[in-house]
Amino acid sequence: MYVDWEVANKLKGYGQNVFTVPTSATQDDWLTHSYKLKTLNVNNGATFTLTHNAVLEVENLNANNATINLGSKRVWIDSKDGENVKSRLYGGNVESSSYGDGKAYGVGEDMEFNQNLTQGYSNTIENVRFKGDLNLVKSRANLTSMEFVRNIKADNMSPITLSNSTFQGDVQTQGTLTLHSSLVHGKINTHTLNANNTTFIVDVDLASKQAKNVIEASASVSGNANILMLNLLQTPTDTSVDNILLASLKDTNKTLTQNYFDTPNVKYGFSVYKPNVTFNRDKDNKAQWQLSKLEKTNSYFDVSDNNPAINQGNGLFNQVLLSYLIEWNNIQKRMGELRDNPSAYGAWIRTFGGSNSDGSYKR
């Protein structure tokens, strides 16, 4: 409901302040708006902020000596929202506060736009999504509580920070990549990596015997409590290659251990695959995590039964079998009824679709 300033002032006098401000920074019922651009350039010390409840799709966001904030609690409230366009002031008085009536003049000549922006901070960051390529030169990028799809490319003077975010794409940076409590699905090639409580999804192509998106850091690494989750693109069968590289991190001081990454089991159909991930260092002091072949089984995995999936499958099969037996009894009953049909011919048809026709039957 729109209330103009005159009515709002009167209501304010009666203590009805809820009508005097169009929106509040801490309100919960924000609308999500979507924007689509071809190219967005942010240069010369400027800051671009994509706040909460906003979706931006852009082919290229190019930042040069700038700051990019994708996901932020900071918002701006316009106290003149809804009455921004009015007639111009003449002698300090408003000729008309209406738009389009007999007293208003031509738009662009005698009309003017006014706003009164106040900065505030919302309680949470929600519904922030970005799709596009982010290109950074001497710029800083902060991604907070948001979803990012596509790629980031940055020079050595452009630090990147992801916090509580989902990232799907590739990162190629000559600078520092910092990850906190995030989910990353893509190829990582960075100079310096600082990752904490972050899950990396690595696609393993067993047909080509390689990982599609290896995690790489060329200078230094810090952090802990990370997960290396394997996404198998095929059923593991061929093991003609002894080792498949998953991650290669520079470790000059030899401080990294295999526990930098935890590797959970992979559930595939009715089986559970425990990956045989080995840890070693090469001659260049790079700590490497590899999916290695087990000599005793000639497999990359220790395989066991996926009991929950098996039990669910057995339950489904038993229900189908029970329904079939019920329908078999039903058809025998219906065929018996046809014998007493005085007509010369009769037919009874039942199409079986996984449920029985006895409405009174309960599992």
Tab-separated table of C-alpha atoms in Angstrom, residues 56-353:
chain	number	residue	atom	x	y	z
A	56	LEU	CA	22.870	-11.200	-11.715
A	57	GLU	CA	23.687	-12.903	-15.021
A	58	VAL	CA	26.476	-11.250	-17.020
A	59	GLU	CA	28.835	-12.621	-19.666
A	60	ASN	CA	31.843	-10.787	-18.203
A	61	LEU	CA	32.282	-8.743	-15.041
A	62	ASN	CA	35.636	-6.971	-15.477
A	63	ALA	CA	37.219	-5.328	-12.434
A	64	ASN	CA	40.344	-3.151	-12.638
A	65	ASN	CA	41.575	-1.554	-9.409
A	66	ALA	CA	38.156	-2.155	-7.860
A	67	THR	CA	36.327	-4.138	-5.173
A	68	ILE	CA	33.682	-6.759	-5.953
A	69	ASN	CA	31.301	-7.866	-3.193
A	70	LEU	CA	28.939	-10.659	-4.196
A	71	GLY	CA	26.647	-11.195	-1.236
A	72	SER	CA	26.322	-8.457	1.379
A	73	LYS	CA	24.070	-7.367	4.250
A	74	ARG	CA	24.470	-3.726	3.266
A	75	VAL	CA	21.384	-2.161	1.671
A	76	TRP	CA	20.188	1.319	0.782
A	77	ILE	CA	16.675	2.503	1.629
A	78	ASP	CA	15.013	5.335	-0.306
A	79	SER	CA	12.706	7.268	2.012
A	80	LYS	CA	11.076	8.863	-1.056
A	81	ASP	CA	10.281	5.539	-2.636
A	82	GLY	CA	7.030	5.883	-4.555
A	83	GLU	CA	7.125	9.656	-4.880
A	84	ASN	CA	10.493	10.258	-6.557
A	85	VAL	CA	9.109	12.186	-9.571
A	86	LYS	CA	7.592	15.627	-8.921
A	87	SER	CA	7.350	19.030	-10.545
A	88	ARG	CA	10.264	21.414	-10.151
A	89	LEU	CA	10.468	24.025	-7.402
A	90	TYR	CA	9.477	27.596	-8.320
A	91	GLY	CA	10.449	30.263	-5.842
A	92	GLY	CA	10.862	27.668	-3.151
A	93	ASN	CA	7.339	26.350	-3.545
A	94	VAL	CA	6.165	23.196	-5.244
A	95	GLU	CA	3.885	24.124	-8.154
A	96	SER	CA	2.361	20.676	-8.136
A	97	SER	CA	2.968	17.487	-6.218
A	98	SER	CA	1.000	15.482	-8.734
A	99	TYR	CA	2.160	13.696	-11.845
A	100	GLY	CA	0.056	14.106	-14.969
A	101	ASP	CA	-2.652	16.439	-13.669
A	102	GLY	CA	-3.453	19.949	-14.979
A	103	LYS	CA	-0.725	21.612	-12.916
A	104	ALA	CA	2.136	19.314	-13.974
A	105	TYR	CA	4.421	20.226	-16.820
A	106	GLY	CA	6.372	18.242	-19.465
A	107	VAL	CA	8.520	15.348	-18.277
A	108	GLY	CA	12.213	16.174	-18.662
A	109	GLU	CA	11.550	19.908	-18.641
A	110	ASP	CA	9.517	20.781	-15.575
A	111	MET	CA	9.656	17.467	-13.700
A	112	GLU	CA	12.485	16.314	-11.453
A	113	PHE	CA	13.627	13.138	-9.727
A	114	ASN	CA	14.464	13.109	-6.023
A	115	GLN	CA	15.618	10.415	-3.668
A	116	ASN	CA	16.913	10.166	-0.141
A	117	LEU	CA	19.111	7.110	0.373
A	118	THR	CA	19.977	5.773	3.803
A	119	GLN	CA	22.431	2.926	4.274
A	120	GLY	CA	21.453	0.023	6.505
A	121	TYR	CA	22.239	-3.623	7.164
A	122	SER	CA	19.886	-6.570	6.866
A	123	ASN	CA	19.796	-9.473	9.299
A	124	THR	CA	20.823	-12.179	6.810
A	125	ILE	CA	22.197	-12.712	3.313
A	126	GLU	CA	19.811	-14.793	1.220
A	127	ASN	CA	19.038	-15.554	-2.427
A	128	VAL	CA	22.225	-14.160	-3.959
A	129	ARG	CA	23.180	-15.759	-7.265
A	130	PHE	CA	25.774	-14.784	-9.864
A	131	LYS	CA	26.306	-16.405	-13.262
A	132	GLY	CA	29.139	-15.193	-15.459
A	133	ASP	CA	32.919	-14.843	-15.779
A	134	LEU	CA	34.642	-12.665	-13.180
A	135	ASN	CA	37.922	-11.125	-14.413
A	136	LEU	CA	40.077	-9.357	-11.804
A	137	VAL	CA	43.050	-7.025	-12.298
A	138	LYS	CA	44.451	-5.378	-9.150
A	139	SER	CA	41.053	-5.953	-7.541
A	140	ARG	CA	39.569	-7.718	-4.545
A	141	ALA	CA	36.627	-10.130	-4.705
A	142	ASN	CA	34.524	-11.211	-1.709
A	143	LEU	CA	31.869	-13.893	-2.217
A	144	THR	CA	29.653	-14.351	0.838
A	145	SER	CA	26.674	-16.692	1.345
A	146	MET	CA	25.916	-16.890	-2.370
A	147	GLU	CA	25.880	-19.163	-5.426
A	148	PHE	CA	28.457	-18.598	-8.156
A	149	VAL	CA	28.355	-20.322	-11.555
A	150	ARG	CA	31.100	-19.991	-14.190
A	151	ASN	CA	34.759	-18.963	-13.840
A	152	ILE	CA	37.109	-16.564	-12.047
A	153	LYS	CA	40.407	-15.336	-13.492
A	154	ALA	CA	42.672	-13.069	-11.439
A	155	ASP	CA	46.195	-11.630	-11.450
A	156	ASN	CA	48.714	-11.749	-8.569
A	157	MET	CA	47.315	-8.564	-6.971
A	158	SER	CA	43.724	-9.760	-6.762
A	159	PRO	CA	42.858	-11.758	-3.608
A	160	ILE	CA	39.682	-13.853	-3.706
A	161	THR	CA	37.656	-14.870	-0.644
A	162	LEU	CA	34.727	-17.321	-0.554
A	163	SER	CA	32.720	-17.695	2.654
A	164	ASN	CA	29.689	-19.957	3.153
A	165	SER	CA	29.221	-20.086	-0.615
A	166	THR	CA	28.638	-22.597	-3.389
A	167	PHE	CA	31.004	-22.288	-6.338
A	168	GLN	CA	30.604	-24.177	-9.610
A	169	GLY	CA	33.293	-23.384	-12.149
A	170	ASP	CA	37.052	-22.941	-12.481
A	171	VAL	CA	39.392	-20.604	-10.616
A	172	GLN	CA	42.672	-19.507	-12.191
A	173	THR	CA	44.542	-16.991	-10.072
A	174	GLN	CA	48.141	-15.906	-9.578
A	175	GLY	CA	47.273	-14.538	-6.159
A	176	THR	CA	45.628	-15.826	-2.981
A	177	LEU	CA	42.447	-17.891	-2.799
A	178	THR	CA	40.794	-18.084	0.635
A	179	LEU	CA	37.940	-20.514	1.254
A	180	HIS	CA	35.796	-20.778	4.394
A	181	SER	CA	32.965	-23.307	4.841
A	182	SER	CA	32.225	-23.455	1.124
A	183	LEU	CA	31.445	-26.032	-1.555
A	184	VAL	CA	33.664	-25.925	-4.648
A	185	HIS	CA	33.028	-27.966	-7.796
A	186	GLY	CA	35.596	-27.144	-10.456
A	187	LYS	CA	39.268	-26.879	-11.298
A	188	ILE	CA	41.374	-24.833	-8.879
A	189	ASN	CA	44.731	-23.404	-10.014
A	190	THR	CA	46.050	-20.851	-7.546
A	191	HIS	CA	49.322	-19.422	-6.278
A	192	THR	CA	48.387	-19.516	-2.586
A	193	LEU	CA	45.548	-21.525	-1.056
A	194	ASN	CA	43.984	-21.059	2.376
A	195	ALA	CA	41.074	-23.486	2.817
A	196	ASN	CA	39.131	-24.305	5.971
A	197	ASN	CA	36.037	-26.539	6.366
A	198	THR	CA	35.598	-26.589	2.598
A	199	THR	CA	34.402	-29.444	0.378
A	200	PHE	CA	36.040	-29.927	-3.025
A	201	ILE	CA	34.160	-32.096	-5.527
A	202	VAL	CA	36.536	-33.772	-7.994
A	203	ASP	CA	35.116	-35.434	-11.119
A	204	VAL	CA	36.994	-38.687	-11.782
A	205	ASP	CA	36.767	-39.894	-15.379
A	206	LEU	CA	37.644	-43.567	-15.113
A	207	ALA	CA	37.366	-43.949	-18.895
A	208	SER	CA	40.233	-41.530	-19.541
A	209	LYS	CA	41.975	-42.462	-16.250
A	210	GLN	CA	42.192	-38.894	-14.942
A	211	ALA	CA	40.489	-36.318	-12.763
A	212	LYS	CA	38.702	-33.593	-14.699
A	213	ASN	CA	39.345	-30.860	-12.130
A	214	VAL	CA	42.577	-31.280	-10.152
A	215	ILE	CA	43.114	-29.003	-7.122
A	216	GLU	CA	46.460	-27.207	-7.542
A	217	ALA	CA	48.461	-24.605	-5.582
A	218	SER	CA	51.892	-23.560	-6.834
A	219	ALA	CA	53.356	-21.603	-3.878
A	220	SER	CA	51.932	-22.317	-0.413
A	221	VAL	CA	48.967	-23.869	1.374
A	222	SER	CA	47.324	-23.433	4.776
A	223	GLY	CA	44.103	-24.451	6.513
A	224	ASN	CA	42.517	-27.706	7.682
A	225	ALA	CA	39.338	-29.803	7.998
A	226	ASN	CA	38.657	-30.030	4.262
A	227	ILE	CA	36.890	-32.755	2.281
A	228	LEU	CA	37.897	-34.201	-1.074
A	229	MET	CA	34.695	-35.727	-2.481
A	230	LEU	CA	34.981	-37.938	-5.558
A	231	ASN	CA	32.306	-37.846	-8.232
A	232	LEU	CA	32.635	-41.008	-10.336
A	233	LEU	CA	31.646	-40.410	-13.958
A	234	GLN	CA	31.621	-44.157	-14.711
A	235	THR	CA	31.324	-47.400	-12.808
A	236	PRO	CA	34.859	-48.233	-11.603
A	237	THR	CA	36.092	-51.191	-13.654
A	238	ASP	CA	39.234	-50.498	-15.698
A	239	THR	CA	42.387	-50.028	-13.575
A	240	SER	CA	45.103	-49.929	-16.213
A	241	VAL	CA	46.576	-46.755	-14.646
A	242	ASP	CA	48.141	-47.159	-11.215
A	243	ASN	CA	47.519	-43.618	-9.919
A	244	ILE	CA	45.033	-40.833	-10.742
A	245	LEU	CA	46.081	-37.385	-9.482
A	246	LEU	CA	43.392	-35.579	-7.438
A	247	ALA	CA	45.262	-32.692	-5.789
A	248	SER	CA	48.778	-31.234	-5.985
A	249	LEU	CA	49.705	-28.575	-3.399
A	250	LYS	CA	53.096	-26.896	-2.972
A	251	ASP	CA	54.463	-27.771	0.467
A	252	THR	CA	58.000	-26.417	0.733
A	253	ASN	CA	58.056	-26.605	4.541
A	254	LYS	CA	56.559	-30.100	4.525
A	255	THR	CA	53.797	-29.220	6.985
A	256	LEU	CA	50.881	-30.832	5.152
A	257	THR	CA	49.633	-34.294	6.021
A	258	GLN	CA	47.117	-36.595	4.384
A	259	ASN	CA	44.516	-35.338	6.875
A	260	TYR	CA	44.396	-31.965	5.119
A	261	PHE	CA	41.737	-33.700	3.013
A	262	ASP	CA	39.245	-36.229	4.301
A	263	THR	CA	37.927	-38.508	1.534
A	264	PRO	CA	34.445	-39.946	2.224
A	265	ASN	CA	33.088	-43.137	0.733
A	266	VAL	CA	31.249	-43.095	-2.590
A	267	LYS	CA	27.796	-44.720	-2.739
A	268	TYR	CA	27.057	-46.074	-6.219
A	269	GLY	CA	23.987	-48.252	-6.685
A	270	PHE	CA	23.962	-51.204	-4.300
A	271	SER	CA	27.661	-50.821	-3.446
A	272	VAL	CA	29.797	-48.555	-1.289
A	273	TYR	CA	33.227	-47.689	-2.684
A	274	LYS	CA	35.932	-46.675	-0.225
A	275	PRO	CA	38.547	-44.855	-2.329
A	276	ASN	CA	42.160	-45.820	-1.823
A	277	VAL	CA	43.606	-42.302	-1.683
A	278	THR	CA	47.350	-42.187	-1.083
A	279	PHE	CA	49.540	-39.276	0.000
A	280	ASN	CA	53.084	-38.538	-1.135
A	281	ARG	CA	55.480	-35.734	-2.060
A	282	ASP	CA	57.209	-35.398	-5.398
A	283	LYS	CA	60.695	-34.031	-6.089
A	284	ASP	CA	59.345	-30.455	-6.278
A	285	ASN	CA	57.971	-30.590	-2.716
A	286	LYS	CA	54.395	-30.851	-3.882
A	287	ALA	CA	52.048	-32.768	-1.622
A	288	GLN	CA	49.927	-35.033	-3.794
A	289	TRP	CA	46.710	-36.922	-3.203
A	290	GLN	CA	46.180	-39.767	-5.664
A	291	LEU	CA	43.560	-42.407	-6.279
A	292	SER	CA	45.764	-45.505	-6.281
A	293	LYS	CA	45.195	-49.065	-7.387
A	294	LEU	CA	45.066	-51.778	-4.725
A	295	GLU	CA	47.332	-54.649	-5.665
A	296	LYS	CA	45.320	-57.315	-3.868
A	297	THR	CA	42.068	-56.499	-5.678
A	298	ASN	CA	43.345	-54.629	-8.774
A	299	SER	CA	40.855	-51.859	-7.954
A	300	TYR	CA	40.938	-48.251	-6.783
A	301	PHE	CA	38.328	-49.014	-4.132
A	302	ASP	CA	37.466	-51.332	-1.287
A	303	VAL	CA	33.916	-52.393	-2.154
A	304	SER	CA	31.194	-53.271	0.354
A	305	ASP	CA	27.410	-53.615	0.275
A	306	ASN	CA	25.253	-50.517	0.432
A	307	ASN	CA	22.871	-52.004	2.991
A	308	PRO	CA	20.324	-49.119	3.093
A	309	ALA	CA	19.965	-49.249	-0.700
A	310	ILE	CA	19.720	-53.044	-0.652
A	311	ASN	CA	17.041	-52.978	2.060
A	312	GLN	CA	15.087	-50.360	0.155
A	313	GLY	CA	15.320	-52.421	-3.029
A	314	ASN	CA	14.192	-55.555	-1.212
A	315	GLY	CA	11.248	-53.682	0.309
A	316	LEU	CA	10.206	-52.394	-3.110
A	317	PHE	CA	10.509	-55.866	-4.663
A	318	ASN	CA	8.489	-57.445	-1.858
A	319	GLN	CA	5.736	-54.846	-2.307
A	320	VAL	CA	5.622	-55.458	-6.069
A	321	LEU	CA	5.474	-59.214	-5.500
A	322	LEU	CA	2.700	-58.842	-2.927
A	323	SER	CA	0.705	-56.596	-5.269
A	324	TYR	CA	1.141	-59.137	-8.054
A	325	LEU	CA	-0.163	-61.961	-5.859
A	326	ILE	CA	-3.160	-59.846	-4.840
A	327	GLU	CA	-3.959	-59.125	-8.484
A	328	TRP	CA	-3.589	-62.812	-9.344
A	329	ASN	CA	-6.220	-63.635	-6.739
A	330	ASN	CA	-8.427	-60.824	-8.064
A	331	ILE	CA	-8.284	-62.113	-11.630
A	332	GLN	CA	-9.177	-65.623	-10.492
A	333	LYS	CA	-12.217	-64.188	-8.697
A	334	ARG	CA	-13.263	-62.171	-11.759
A	335	MET	CA	-12.868	-65.191	-14.049
A	336	GLY	CA	-15.126	-67.118	-11.714
A	337	GLU	CA	-17.743	-64.381	-12.070
A	338	LEU	CA	-17.593	-64.711	-15.853
A	339	ARG	CA	-18.613	-68.346	-15.634
A	340	ASP	CA	-21.998	-67.256	-14.296
A	341	ASN	CA	-22.422	-64.621	-17.015
A	342	PRO	CA	-25.538	-65.509	-19.069
A	343	SER	CA	-23.961	-63.875	-22.133
A	344	ALA	CA	-22.112	-66.024	-24.616
A	345	TYR	CA	-18.901	-64.022	-24.260
A	346	GLY	CA	-17.180	-62.002	-21.555
A	347	ALA	CA	-13.827	-60.436	-20.782
A	348	TRP	CA	-12.066	-58.921	-17.807
A	349	ILE	CA	-8.872	-56.871	-18.241
A	350	ARG	CA	-6.531	-55.513	-15.571
A	351	THR	CA	-3.502	-53.363	-16.422
A	352	PHE	CA	-0.896	-53.850	-13.726
A	353	GLY	CA	0.905	-50.615	-12.784
